[in-house]
Coordinates of C-alpha atoms in Angstrom, one line a residue:
Chain A
M1 CA -75.2 -29.7 -19.0
D2 CA -78.7 -30.5 -20.0
D3 CA -80.7 -27.7 -19.9
D4 CA -83.6 -29.8 -18.9
A5 CA -82.0 -31.5 -16.1
P6 CA -84.5 -30.6 -13.4
R7 CA -83.5 -28.1 -10.2
M8 CA -82.5 -29.7 -7.4
D9 CA -82.1 -28.7 -3.7
I10 CA -78.7 -29.9 -2.4
G11 CA -76.9 -29.7 1.0
L12 CA -73.6 -28.6 1.2
V13 CA -71.7 -29.9 4.3
G14 CA -68.2 -28.2 4.8
L15 CA -68.0 -24.8 3.2
G16 CA -64.2 -24.9 2.6
E17 CA -62.4 -24.6 -0.2
H18 CA -64.1 -27.5 -2.1
G19 CA -67.8 -26.6 -0.7
G20 CA -67.2 -23.2 -2.6
T21 CA -66.7 -24.9 -5.8
H22 CA -69.4 -27.1 -5.5
A23 CA -71.9 -24.0 -4.7
E24 CA -70.5 -22.5 -7.7
F25 CA -71.5 -25.0 -9.9
L26 CA -74.5 -25.8 -8.3
E27 CA -75.7 -22.2 -8.6
E28 CA -74.4 -22.2 -12.1
L29 CA -76.4 -25.1 -13.0
G30 CA -79.3 -23.5 -11.7
H31 CA -79.7 -25.9 -8.3
T32 CA -80.5 -24.1 -4.9
V33 CA -77.6 -24.5 -2.2
H34 CA -78.7 -25.6 1.6
A35 CA -75.7 -25.0 3.6
V36 CA -74.0 -25.9 6.6
D37 CA -71.0 -25.5 8.7
L38 CA -69.7 -25.6 12.2
D39 CA -66.6 -23.0 11.5
P40 CA -67.8 -19.6 12.0
R41 CA -65.4 -18.0 10.2
A42 CA -66.5 -20.5 7.1
K43 CA -70.0 -20.0 6.9
E44 CA -69.0 -15.8 7.1
R45 CA -67.1 -16.4 4.1
F46 CA -69.4 -18.8 2.4
R47 CA -72.3 -16.5 3.3
D48 CA -70.7 -13.5 1.4
R49 CA -70.0 -15.5 -1.5
Y50 CA -72.9 -17.8 -2.3
D51 CA -76.7 -17.6 -1.9
A52 CA -77.0 -20.4 0.1
T53 CA -79.6 -21.1 2.6
M54 CA -77.8 -21.3 6.0
Y55 CA -78.4 -24.0 8.4
E56 CA -77.2 -24.3 12.0
G57 CA -76.7 -28.2 12.1
L58 CA -76.8 -31.3 10.4
D59 CA -80.3 -32.6 11.7
E60 CA -81.9 -29.2 10.5
L61 CA -80.3 -29.3 7.2
F62 CA -81.3 -33.4 6.6
A63 CA -84.8 -32.3 7.6
A64 CA -85.4 -29.4 5.1
G65 CA -86.6 -31.3 2.1
I66 CA -83.3 -31.5 0.4
D67 CA -82.4 -34.2 -2.7
A68 CA -78.9 -34.8 -2.0
A69 CA -75.8 -33.9 0.3
I70 CA -72.3 -32.9 -0.8
I71 CA -69.8 -33.4 2.0
S72 CA -66.6 -31.5 2.0
T73 CA -65.8 -31.3 5.7
P74 CA -62.2 -32.1 7.1
N75 CA -61.9 -35.8 6.6
K76 CA -62.4 -36.9 10.3
F77 CA -66.0 -35.5 9.7
H78 CA -67.2 -37.1 6.6
E79 CA -68.3 -40.3 8.8
T80 CA -70.8 -38.4 11.1
A81 CA -72.1 -36.2 8.3
A82 CA -72.4 -39.4 5.6
L83 CA -73.8 -41.6 8.2
K84 CA -76.8 -38.6 9.6
A85 CA -77.4 -37.9 5.3
F86 CA -78.2 -42.2 4.6
E87 CA -80.2 -41.8 7.8
A88 CA -82.2 -39.3 6.1
G89 CA -82.5 -41.4 3.0
L90 CA -80.1 -38.9 0.9
D91 CA -77.8 -39.9 -1.8
V92 CA -74.2 -38.4 -1.2
L93 CA -71.2 -37.0 -2.6
I94 CA -68.2 -37.0 -0.6
E95 CA -64.9 -35.3 -1.3
K96 CA -62.0 -37.7 -1.4
P97 CA -60.7 -39.6 0.4
L98 CA -63.7 -41.1 1.6
A99 CA -62.5 -41.0 5.2
H100 CA -59.4 -40.0 7.5
S101 CA -59.4 -43.7 8.3
L102 CA -59.7 -47.3 7.1
D103 CA -62.3 -48.2 9.5
S104 CA -64.0 -44.8 9.0
A105 CA -64.4 -45.4 5.4
E106 CA -65.7 -49.2 5.9
R107 CA -68.5 -47.9 8.4
I108 CA -69.5 -45.6 5.6
V109 CA -69.8 -48.0 2.8
E110 CA -71.6 -50.1 5.5
R111 CA -74.1 -47.6 6.1
A112 CA -74.6 -46.6 2.5
D113 CA -75.4 -50.4 1.4
E114 CA -77.7 -51.0 4.4
T115 CA -79.7 -47.6 3.5
D116 CA -79.5 -48.3 0.1
N117 CA -78.3 -44.6 -0.7
I118 CA -76.2 -44.2 -3.6
C119 CA -72.7 -42.5 -2.4
M120 CA -70.1 -41.3 -4.7
C121 CA -66.5 -40.1 -3.8
G122 CA -64.6 -37.0 -5.3
Y123 CA -61.9 -38.7 -7.4
F124 CA -62.7 -36.2 -9.9
H125 CA -59.4 -36.8 -12.3
R126 CA -61.3 -39.9 -13.3
F127 CA -63.9 -38.0 -15.4
R128 CA -60.7 -36.1 -16.9
N129 CA -60.8 -36.7 -20.7
R130 CA -57.5 -37.5 -20.9
C131 CA -57.6 -39.9 -17.9
R132 CA -60.9 -41.8 -19.5
L133 CA -59.1 -42.2 -23.0
A134 CA -56.0 -43.2 -21.1
K135 CA -58.6 -46.0 -19.6
A136 CA -60.1 -46.7 -23.0
Y137 CA -56.7 -47.4 -24.4
V138 CA -55.8 -49.8 -21.7
E139 CA -59.4 -51.6 -22.0
S140 CA -59.3 -52.0 -25.4
G141 CA -56.1 -53.7 -25.4
R142 CA -54.3 -51.3 -27.7
L143 CA -51.5 -51.2 -25.3
G144 CA -51.0 -55.3 -24.9
E145 CA -50.9 -56.2 -21.7
V146 CA -50.1 -53.4 -18.8
T147 CA -47.4 -54.3 -16.6
H148 CA -46.5 -51.3 -15.0
V149 CA -47.3 -48.0 -14.5
D150 CA -44.9 -45.1 -13.1
A151 CA -47.1 -42.4 -11.2
R152 CA -46.0 -39.3 -10.2
Y153 CA -47.8 -36.5 -8.6
M154 CA -45.3 -33.6 -7.0
R155 CA -45.7 -30.4 -5.9
R156 CA -42.3 -28.2 -5.7
R157 CA -43.6 -26.1 -2.7
G158 CA -47.2 -27.4 -2.3
V159 CA -48.0 -28.4 1.1
P160 CA -51.8 -27.1 1.3
G161 CA -52.1 -24.2 3.5
L162 CA -49.3 -25.1 5.7
G163 CA -51.0 -25.8 9.5
T164 CA -54.6 -26.4 8.4
W165 CA -55.9 -29.5 9.0
Y166 CA -54.9 -31.3 6.0
T167 CA -51.4 -31.4 7.9
S168 CA -52.7 -33.1 10.8
R169 CA -52.8 -36.9 11.2
E170 CA -55.4 -36.8 13.8
I171 CA -57.8 -34.9 11.5
A172 CA -56.6 -35.3 7.8
G173 CA -55.5 -39.4 8.5
G174 CA -52.2 -38.6 7.2
G175 CA -50.4 -36.2 4.9
A176 CA -49.3 -35.9 0.9
L177 CA -50.1 -39.5 0.6
I178 CA -54.0 -39.5 1.5
D179 CA -54.5 -35.9 0.0
V180 CA -53.0 -36.1 -3.4
G181 CA -51.4 -39.5 -3.4
S182 CA -55.1 -40.8 -3.0
F183 CA -55.8 -39.3 -6.6
V184 CA -52.7 -41.4 -8.0
V185 CA -53.7 -44.8 -6.3
D186 CA -57.2 -44.0 -7.7
L187 CA -56.0 -43.7 -11.0
V188 CA -53.7 -46.7 -10.7
L189 CA -56.0 -49.0 -9.5
D190 CA -58.7 -48.1 -12.2
F191 CA -56.3 -48.7 -14.9
Y192 CA -55.5 -51.9 -13.7
D193 CA -59.3 -52.4 -13.2
W194 CA -59.2 -52.8 -9.5
P195 CA -56.9 -55.2 -8.9
D196 CA -55.8 -56.9 -5.1
L197 CA -52.7 -55.3 -4.0
E198 CA -50.1 -58.3 -3.2
A199 CA -47.0 -56.4 -2.0
V200 CA -46.1 -53.1 -1.1
I201 CA -42.6 -51.4 -0.4
A202 CA -42.8 -47.7 0.9
T203 CA -40.9 -44.7 2.5
T204 CA -42.7 -41.5 3.8
R205 CA -40.4 -38.5 4.7
S206 CA -41.4 -35.2 6.4
D207 CA -38.9 -32.6 4.9
F208 CA -40.6 -29.5 4.9
G209 CA -43.6 -29.1 7.4
D210 CA -41.2 -27.9 10.4
R211 CA -38.9 -25.7 8.1
E212 CA -39.1 -21.9 9.0
D213 CA -37.4 -21.0 5.7
Y214 CA -40.4 -23.3 3.8
A215 CA -41.0 -20.9 0.8
Y216 CA -45.0 -20.4 -0.1
L217 CA -44.7 -20.8 -3.9
E218 CA -47.8 -23.1 -4.4
M219 CA -50.4 -22.2 -2.1
W220 CA -53.3 -24.4 -1.8
G221 CA -56.1 -24.2 0.8
E222 CA -56.8 -21.4 3.4
D223 CA -53.9 -19.1 4.6
D224 CA -54.1 -20.4 8.2
E225 CA -51.7 -19.7 11.0
A226 CA -49.3 -22.9 11.2
K227 CA -50.1 -24.7 13.9
M228 CA -50.6 -28.3 13.2
Y229 CA -47.8 -30.4 11.2
D230 CA -47.1 -34.4 12.0
V231 CA -47.8 -35.6 8.6
E232 CA -45.2 -36.9 5.7
D233 CA -44.7 -34.4 3.0
S234 CA -43.8 -37.2 0.3
V235 CA -43.8 -40.6 -0.2
T236 CA -42.4 -43.2 -2.4
A237 CA -44.0 -46.8 -2.7
F238 CA -43.6 -49.8 -4.7
C239 CA -46.8 -51.7 -5.5
E240 CA -47.0 -55.3 -6.6
F241 CA -50.8 -56.4 -7.8
E242 CA -51.8 -59.6 -8.7
D243 CA -50.4 -61.4 -11.7
G244 CA -47.2 -59.5 -11.5
R245 CA -48.3 -56.1 -12.4
T246 CA -46.4 -53.3 -11.0
A247 CA -47.0 -49.5 -9.6
H248 CA -44.2 -47.1 -8.7
L249 CA -45.8 -44.0 -7.3
E250 CA -43.8 -40.7 -6.1
V251 CA -45.8 -38.3 -4.4
A252 CA -45.0 -35.3 -2.9
W253 CA -46.4 -32.0 -1.5
A254 CA -43.0 -30.5 -1.7
A255 CA -39.6 -31.7 -3.1
N256 CA -36.9 -30.2 -4.7
A257 CA -37.8 -31.5 -8.3
R258 CA -39.9 -30.9 -11.4
R259 CA -43.5 -30.5 -10.8
R260 CA -45.9 -32.7 -12.2
H261 CA -48.7 -35.3 -12.0
E262 CA -48.3 -37.5 -14.9
Y263 CA -48.5 -41.3 -15.4
N264 CA -46.6 -43.8 -17.5
I265 CA -48.4 -46.8 -18.4
R266 CA -46.0 -49.5 -20.0
G267 CA -48.0 -52.4 -22.0
T268 CA -46.2 -55.1 -23.9
E269 CA -47.3 -53.5 -27.3
A270 CA -47.7 -49.9 -26.6
G271 CA -47.3 -47.5 -23.6
V272 CA -49.2 -44.1 -22.9
S273 CA -47.7 -41.1 -21.2
L274 CA -50.4 -39.2 -19.9
D275 CA -49.4 -35.7 -18.4
I276 CA -52.3 -33.6 -16.7
T277 CA -50.2 -31.4 -14.4
T278 CA -52.1 -28.4 -13.7
P279 CA -50.8 -25.5 -15.0
L280 CA -49.8 -23.0 -12.3
E281 CA -51.1 -19.7 -12.5
S282 CA -49.2 -17.9 -9.7
V283 CA -45.9 -19.1 -10.5
D284 CA -44.6 -20.9 -13.7
P285 CA -41.0 -20.4 -13.8
S286 CA -40.7 -22.5 -16.8
G287 CA -43.3 -21.2 -19.1
R288 CA -43.9 -24.8 -20.0
N289 CA -47.6 -25.3 -20.4
H290 CA -47.5 -27.9 -22.8
R291 CA -48.6 -31.3 -21.4
D292 CA -47.4 -34.6 -23.2
F293 CA -50.3 -37.1 -24.2
R294 CA -49.0 -39.9 -26.4
L295 CA -48.8 -43.3 -27.5
Y296 CA -45.4 -45.2 -27.8
E297 CA -45.4 -48.0 -30.3
V298 CA -43.0 -49.6 -32.5
R299 CA -43.6 -50.9 -36.1
S300 CA -42.2 -52.6 -38.8
D301 CA -43.0 -51.4 -42.6
V302 CA -39.7 -50.9 -44.4
V303 CA -37.8 -50.5 -41.5
D304 CA -38.0 -51.1 -37.6
H305 CA -39.2 -47.6 -36.2
Y306 CA -40.6 -45.9 -33.4
V307 CA -44.1 -44.4 -33.6
D308 CA -45.3 -41.5 -31.0
S309 CA -48.9 -40.4 -31.5
E310 CA -50.3 -37.4 -29.8
L311 CA -53.7 -37.9 -28.3
V312 CA -55.8 -34.6 -28.4
P313 CA -59.3 -35.2 -26.6
P314 CA -60.9 -32.0 -26.1
A315 CA -60.2 -30.1 -22.8
N316 CA -62.9 -30.6 -20.1
D317 CA -63.8 -29.7 -16.4
P318 CA -63.4 -32.8 -14.6
F319 CA -64.8 -31.7 -11.6
R320 CA -68.0 -29.8 -12.9
D321 CA -68.4 -33.2 -14.9
E322 CA -68.2 -35.5 -11.6
L323 CA -71.1 -33.2 -10.1
A324 CA -73.3 -33.7 -13.1
T325 CA -72.9 -37.6 -13.1
F326 CA -73.6 -37.5 -9.2
L327 CA -76.7 -35.4 -9.7
A328 CA -77.8 -37.6 -12.7
A329 CA -77.2 -40.4 -10.6
V330 CA -79.4 -38.8 -7.8
E331 CA -82.3 -37.9 -10.2
T332 CA -82.3 -41.6 -11.8
G333 CA -81.9 -43.6 -8.6
E334 CA -78.9 -45.5 -10.4
S335 CA -75.2 -45.8 -9.2
P336 CA -72.6 -43.9 -11.1
D337 CA -70.4 -46.0 -13.1
R338 CA -67.5 -44.7 -11.4
C339 CA -65.9 -43.4 -7.9
T340 CA -68.2 -45.4 -6.4
A341 CA -67.9 -45.9 -2.7
E342 CA -66.8 -49.3 -3.2
E343 CA -64.0 -48.0 -5.4
A344 CA -63.0 -45.4 -2.7
L345 CA -62.8 -47.8 -0.4
A346 CA -60.6 -50.1 -2.3
V347 CA -58.3 -46.7 -2.5
Q348 CA -58.5 -46.3 1.0
R349 CA -57.1 -49.7 1.6
V350 CA -54.3 -49.2 -0.3
V351 CA -53.3 -45.9 0.8
D352 CA -53.6 -47.3 4.2
R353 CA -51.2 -50.7 3.3
I354 CA -48.8 -48.2 2.0
Y355 CA -48.8 -46.0 5.2
E356 CA -48.6 -49.7 7.2
A357 CA -45.6 -50.6 4.5
A358 CA -43.6 -47.1 5.6
D359 CA -44.4 -47.5 9.5
R360 CA -43.1 -51.0 9.0
G361 CA -39.9 -49.9 7.0
Q362 CA -39.1 -47.5 9.8
V363 CA -39.5 -49.5 12.6
Chain B
M1 CA -61.1 -15.4 46.1
S2 CA -61.2 -12.1 47.8
D3 CA -61.1 -10.1 45.2
G4 CA -64.7 -10.5 44.7
D5 CA -65.7 -9.8 48.4
T6 CA -66.5 -6.1 48.5
G7 CA -68.8 -3.7 46.6
R8 CA -71.3 -6.0 45.5
G9 CA -74.2 -4.0 46.9
G10 CA -76.6 -4.9 49.5
D11 CA -77.8 -8.1 48.3
R12 CA -74.4 -9.9 49.2
I13 CA -75.0 -12.2 52.1
A14 CA -72.0 -11.7 54.4
S15 CA -72.0 -15.2 56.1
V16 CA -72.1 -16.8 52.7
G17 CA -69.0 -14.9 51.9
T18 CA -67.3 -15.6 55.2
A19 CA -68.3 -19.6 54.8
F20 CA -66.0 -19.4 51.8
R21 CA -63.3 -17.2 53.3
I22 CA -63.2 -19.7 55.6
L23 CA -62.8 -22.7 53.5
E24 CA -59.8 -20.8 51.4
A25 CA -58.1 -20.3 54.7
V26 CA -58.1 -23.8 55.4
R27 CA -56.9 -24.9 52.1
E28 CA -54.4 -22.5 52.0
R29 CA -53.2 -24.5 55.4
D30 CA -54.1 -28.1 54.6
S31 CA -55.2 -28.5 58.2
V32 CA -55.9 -26.1 61.3
G33 CA -57.2 -25.3 64.3
V34 CA -60.2 -23.0 65.6
T35 CA -57.9 -20.4 67.4
E36 CA -55.3 -20.4 64.5
L37 CA -57.8 -19.8 62.1
A38 CA -59.7 -17.2 64.3
E39 CA -56.6 -15.0 64.5
A40 CA -55.8 -15.5 60.9
L41 CA -59.1 -13.9 59.9
D42 CA -59.7 -11.6 62.8
L43 CA -63.1 -13.0 63.6
P44 CA -64.3 -14.2 67.0
K45 CA -63.2 -18.1 67.9
S46 CA -66.7 -18.4 69.1
T47 CA -68.3 -17.7 65.1
V48 CA -65.6 -19.4 63.8
H49 CA -66.1 -22.6 65.5
H50 CA -70.0 -22.4 64.6
Y51 CA -68.5 -22.0 60.9
L52 CA -66.4 -24.8 60.9
A53 CA -68.5 -27.1 62.9
T54 CA -71.9 -26.5 60.2
L55 CA -69.2 -26.8 57.3
A56 CA -68.1 -30.1 59.0
D57 CA -71.8 -31.2 59.3
D58 CA -72.0 -30.9 56.0
G59 CA -69.0 -32.8 54.5
Y60 CA -67.5 -29.8 53.1
L61 CA -64.8 -30.1 56.1
A62 CA -63.1 -33.2 57.7
A63 CA -62.6 -32.8 61.5
E64 CA -60.1 -34.8 63.2
D65 CA -58.2 -34.0 66.6
G66 CA -59.8 -30.7 66.9
R67 CA -58.3 -29.7 63.6
Y68 CA -60.0 -29.5 60.0
R69 CA -59.3 -30.4 56.7
L70 CA -61.3 -29.7 53.4
G71 CA -64.0 -32.6 52.9
L72 CA -64.4 -34.5 50.1
G73 CA -68.0 -32.8 49.7
L74 CA -65.9 -30.0 48.0
F75 CA -64.3 -32.8 45.7
T76 CA -67.9 -33.7 44.6
L77 CA -68.8 -30.0 43.7
G78 CA -65.4 -29.3 42.2
A79 CA -65.6 -32.1 40.1
T80 CA -68.9 -31.2 38.4
A81 CA -67.5 -28.1 37.9
R82 CA -65.3 -29.5 36.0
T83 CA -67.4 -31.6 34.2
G84 CA -69.3 -28.9 33.0
E85 CA -66.5 -27.4 31.2
R86 CA -66.9 -27.9 27.4
I87 CA -62.9 -27.7 27.0
Y88 CA -62.0 -30.3 29.7
H89 CA -64.0 -33.1 27.1
V90 CA -62.2 -32.2 24.2
A91 CA -58.9 -31.5 25.7
K92 CA -58.7 -34.2 28.0
P93 CA -57.2 -37.4 25.4
N94 CA -55.2 -34.7 23.9
V95 CA -53.4 -34.1 27.2
D96 CA -53.0 -37.3 28.1
R97 CA -51.4 -38.2 24.5
L98 CA -49.0 -35.1 24.6
A99 CA -47.9 -36.5 28.4
D100 CA -47.1 -39.5 27.0
A101 CA -45.5 -38.4 23.7
T102 CA -43.0 -36.1 26.1
G103 CA -43.1 -38.0 29.0
E104 CA -43.4 -35.3 31.0
Q105 CA -46.3 -33.0 33.1
A106 CA -49.0 -31.6 30.2
R107 CA -51.7 -29.7 31.5
L108 CA -55.1 -27.9 30.8
V109 CA -55.0 -24.6 32.3
V110 CA -58.2 -22.0 32.3
E111 CA -58.6 -18.5 33.3
R112 CA -61.1 -17.2 35.7
D113 CA -60.5 -13.9 37.7
G114 CA -57.0 -13.2 37.0
R115 CA -55.8 -16.6 37.9
G116 CA -54.7 -19.5 36.1
I117 CA -57.0 -23.0 37.1
T118 CA -55.5 -26.1 36.0
L119 CA -58.0 -28.3 34.9
Y120 CA -56.6 -31.6 34.3
Q121 CA -53.2 -32.6 34.2
A122 CA -51.6 -36.0 33.0
A123 CA -48.2 -37.1 34.1
G124 CA -45.7 -38.9 31.4
D125 CA -43.4 -41.3 32.3
E126 CA -40.5 -39.1 33.5
V127 CA -43.0 -37.5 35.8
D128 CA -42.6 -39.1 39.5
D129 CA -44.2 -36.8 41.6
P130 CA -46.0 -34.1 39.9
P131 CA -45.3 -30.4 41.2
T132 CA -49.3 -29.8 40.6
Y133 CA -52.5 -30.7 40.9
A134 CA -55.9 -30.4 39.2
G135 CA -57.4 -27.2 40.6
D136 CA -54.4 -25.8 41.3
V137 CA -54.1 -22.1 40.7
E138 CA -51.4 -19.9 39.4
D139 CA -50.3 -16.3 38.9
L140 CA -50.8 -15.4 35.2
H141 CA -47.5 -13.3 34.7
C142 CA -45.3 -16.1 35.8
S143 CA -46.5 -19.1 34.5
A144 CA -46.4 -20.1 30.7
A145 CA -50.0 -20.8 30.5
G146 CA -50.8 -17.5 32.2
K147 CA -48.8 -15.4 30.0
A148 CA -50.5 -17.4 27.0
F149 CA -53.7 -15.8 28.4
L150 CA -52.3 -12.4 28.9
A151 CA -51.3 -12.5 25.6
E152 CA -54.7 -13.0 23.6
L153 CA -56.1 -10.1 25.7
P154 CA -57.0 -6.7 24.2
E155 CA -54.9 -4.0 24.7
N156 CA -57.4 -2.2 27.5
R157 CA -57.9 -5.3 29.5
L158 CA -54.2 -6.1 29.8
D159 CA -54.0 -2.8 31.2
T160 CA -56.9 -3.2 33.6
F161 CA -55.0 -6.4 34.9
L162 CA -51.4 -4.9 35.2
A163 CA -53.3 -2.2 37.0
D164 CA -55.0 -4.6 39.4
H165 CA -52.3 -7.3 40.0
A166 CA -48.5 -6.9 41.4
L167 CA -46.3 -8.6 39.5
E168 CA -45.0 -10.6 42.4
P169 CA -41.8 -12.2 42.5
R170 CA -41.9 -16.0 42.8
T171 CA -38.1 -16.8 41.7
P172 CA -35.0 -14.6 40.9
N173 CA -36.5 -15.2 36.8
T174 CA -40.1 -13.8 37.5
I175 CA -41.2 -10.6 35.4
T176 CA -41.8 -8.2 37.9
D177 CA -41.9 -4.9 35.1
P178 CA -44.9 -4.2 33.4
D179 CA -42.8 -3.4 30.3
E180 CA -40.8 -6.7 30.1
L181 CA -43.9 -8.3 30.3
R182 CA -45.5 -6.6 27.7
A183 CA -42.4 -7.0 25.4
T184 CA -42.6 -10.7 26.3
L185 CA -46.5 -10.8 25.5
S186 CA -45.6 -9.8 22.1
D187 CA -43.2 -12.3 21.3
V188 CA -45.7 -14.9 22.6
R189 CA -48.3 -13.4 20.2
D190 CA -45.9 -13.9 17.5
R191 CA -44.9 -17.7 18.2
G192 CA -48.4 -18.5 19.5
V193 CA -46.1 -20.2 22.3
A194 CA -45.4 -18.8 25.8
F195 CA -42.3 -19.9 27.8
D196 CA -42.1 -20.1 31.9
D197 CA -38.1 -20.1 32.3
E198 CA -37.8 -20.9 36.1
E199 CA -40.2 -18.1 36.7
R200 CA -42.9 -19.6 38.8
D201 CA -40.7 -22.7 40.3
E202 CA -37.0 -22.7 40.1
G203 CA -35.5 -26.1 38.2
V204 CA -39.1 -25.9 36.6
R205 CA -39.2 -24.8 32.7
C206 CA -42.7 -24.5 30.8
V207 CA -44.1 -24.2 27.8
A208 CA -47.6 -23.3 26.9
S209 CA -49.9 -22.6 24.0
A210 CA -53.3 -20.7 24.0
V211 CA -56.7 -22.9 22.9
S212 CA -59.3 -20.8 21.3
D213 CA -62.3 -21.6 19.2
R214 CA -62.8 -20.5 15.7
S215 CA -64.8 -17.2 16.6
G216 CA -61.8 -16.2 18.2
E217 CA -63.2 -16.7 22.3
L218 CA -60.3 -18.1 24.5
L219 CA -61.2 -21.7 25.9
G220 CA -57.6 -22.4 27.8
A221 CA -54.3 -23.3 27.3
I222 CA -52.5 -26.3 27.3
S223 CA -49.0 -26.7 28.8
V224 CA -46.1 -28.9 29.1
S225 CA -43.6 -28.8 31.9
A226 CA -40.6 -30.2 32.9
P227 CA -37.4 -30.2 35.1
V228 CA -34.8 -27.9 33.6
D229 CA -32.4 -31.0 33.1
R230 CA -34.7 -32.7 31.1
M231 CA -35.6 -29.6 29.2
P232 CA -32.7 -28.2 27.4
D233 CA -33.0 -25.4 25.5
D234 CA -33.9 -27.2 22.1
R235 CA -36.5 -29.2 23.4
F236 CA -37.4 -26.0 25.2
R237 CA -37.7 -23.5 22.2
S238 CA -38.3 -25.8 19.8
E239 CA -39.3 -29.8 20.2
I240 CA -41.8 -29.2 23.2
P241 CA -43.5 -25.8 21.3
S242 CA -44.3 -28.0 17.7
Q243 CA -45.7 -31.0 19.9
L244 CA -47.6 -28.6 21.6
R245 CA -49.2 -26.8 18.3
N246 CA -50.2 -30.0 17.2
V247 CA -52.1 -30.8 20.1
V248 CA -53.7 -27.3 20.5
G249 CA -54.5 -27.5 16.7
I250 CA -56.5 -30.2 17.1
V251 CA -58.4 -29.5 20.2
E252 CA -59.5 -26.2 18.5
F253 CA -60.5 -28.4 15.2
N254 CA -62.4 -30.6 17.4
T255 CA -63.9 -28.1 19.6
T256 CA -65.3 -26.5 16.6
Y257 CA -66.5 -29.7 15.1
S258 CA -67.5 -31.1 18.6
E259 CA -70.8 -31.6 17.4
W260 CA -69.8 -33.6 14.5
S261 CA -67.0 -35.7 16.3
D262 CA -69.4 -36.7 19.5
A263 CA -71.2 -39.4 17.2
L264 CA -67.9 -41.2 16.6

């Protein structure tokens, strides 16, 4: 980023996996990290890795003269930390999802508005060049009218730290859908420019959580003892938005299917296939690292023919760009153009509707 | 409570100890007369009478037709003592939900001085007559919660416990052999769940899991118990343990982050 950017004092609340990544980038960018967590184990790990000033509680941290706060606690505790930060007059970046429940998410947005602080939510894929380009193709009308998006975020064996808080309904607010599925909802809503959801049919499954033969191939998060597991590990949903536009969502932490994170955006004139599957470092049985990003068209010069064009934007680190965007917003006082709390609330509403639809289906 | 009666040196006030011995003795008997109590405690009848009258006067005993029961003054003290336990506040709603979800008796048990004390309990729809009550005490070696505690003890403290406590049989299933108990506790550590298979009361099965905070400090245990006919093997060994692990995980998290959830 910009070398002339001012050095800031940033408060980190929640020192797990995401907190660590934020700290790393903040240090790289020359900012000072002030950190708090209530979990002694998380604190100790963090202290060993980063040069941060540690605090005992939120009040102490928020009174320490920091410029902004980044909240990456377990979902259930986002609200307490965010509300206190707003009261202290701080702009806030909250890890996605905005909260563990729709009510809690609404309260966060309400207080951010009332206190007039910037509130951004970490749906970082929106900063990925590939996603930005796909969105630009939709917006420019090059695809004609987009009528359907087929979206899949599927891991084969990627239940996050099976038994950590991610797998507890009370603390996370749900399972695969609110975790990785919320990324999918965010991108789909963005491609469609934030439409109203009119109808949804959905099914949630829990096929892997309690299995003692579960094979840890794609470990994400802390390796913790398997205590809690009362959430879904996969979801299938069909959404109908205003004007009859539709989306099919497949989300899984674990499934016996090809691992992928991709979006097929179908327009009346052209389509885009956008593959943003993260290459696996630990396990890569296929060796397939090529990720498709293509424009599908039909032309009629001489003979009718297909045109499949490869789109090749430069790679970027979206997590880092998201952070830089937040810091720039704090500096200028202007809300960012993406990943606002209002958008994150719209995502939360759709996630909530999908859970509702799945519950209805199961009665 | 008799464990603490000796060896405290010269600053121990004997009459306070006697007063509590009397209260304990009344508790064990539900209702008791002066003569019976004097004989049981091997104290002069007039002494026992003075104590009983004083305690009744202060509301800690209730006198009726020359017999004495525990008074509600003790309830005020007990209930207040419970309110001071952090784990009680965090665990209570989850114990309620567990009772609701299982339809059975769910309890929060804490360990004090080598015994388990039921700090709170909730009964699900299936329970007509709860076999235990809040404040109930239990031996550790024969109860699920007790074994969950013992499994968390470091080796040297377990040795001390076994040296100090005879493993009294309560039912034909009670483990009375220290080596067998050690082997069981090692299973408990592996599974994170302890079982009482009719070891405390015949006809009752119980499953428990210890609750610790994130620094590893043992806070208590949560258990679910039911009559054997409602607790067949798959429910006993698999279904209830999994429900219990969910609840214990939540209580542990909420305990760690209680400062950040109180505001909600």
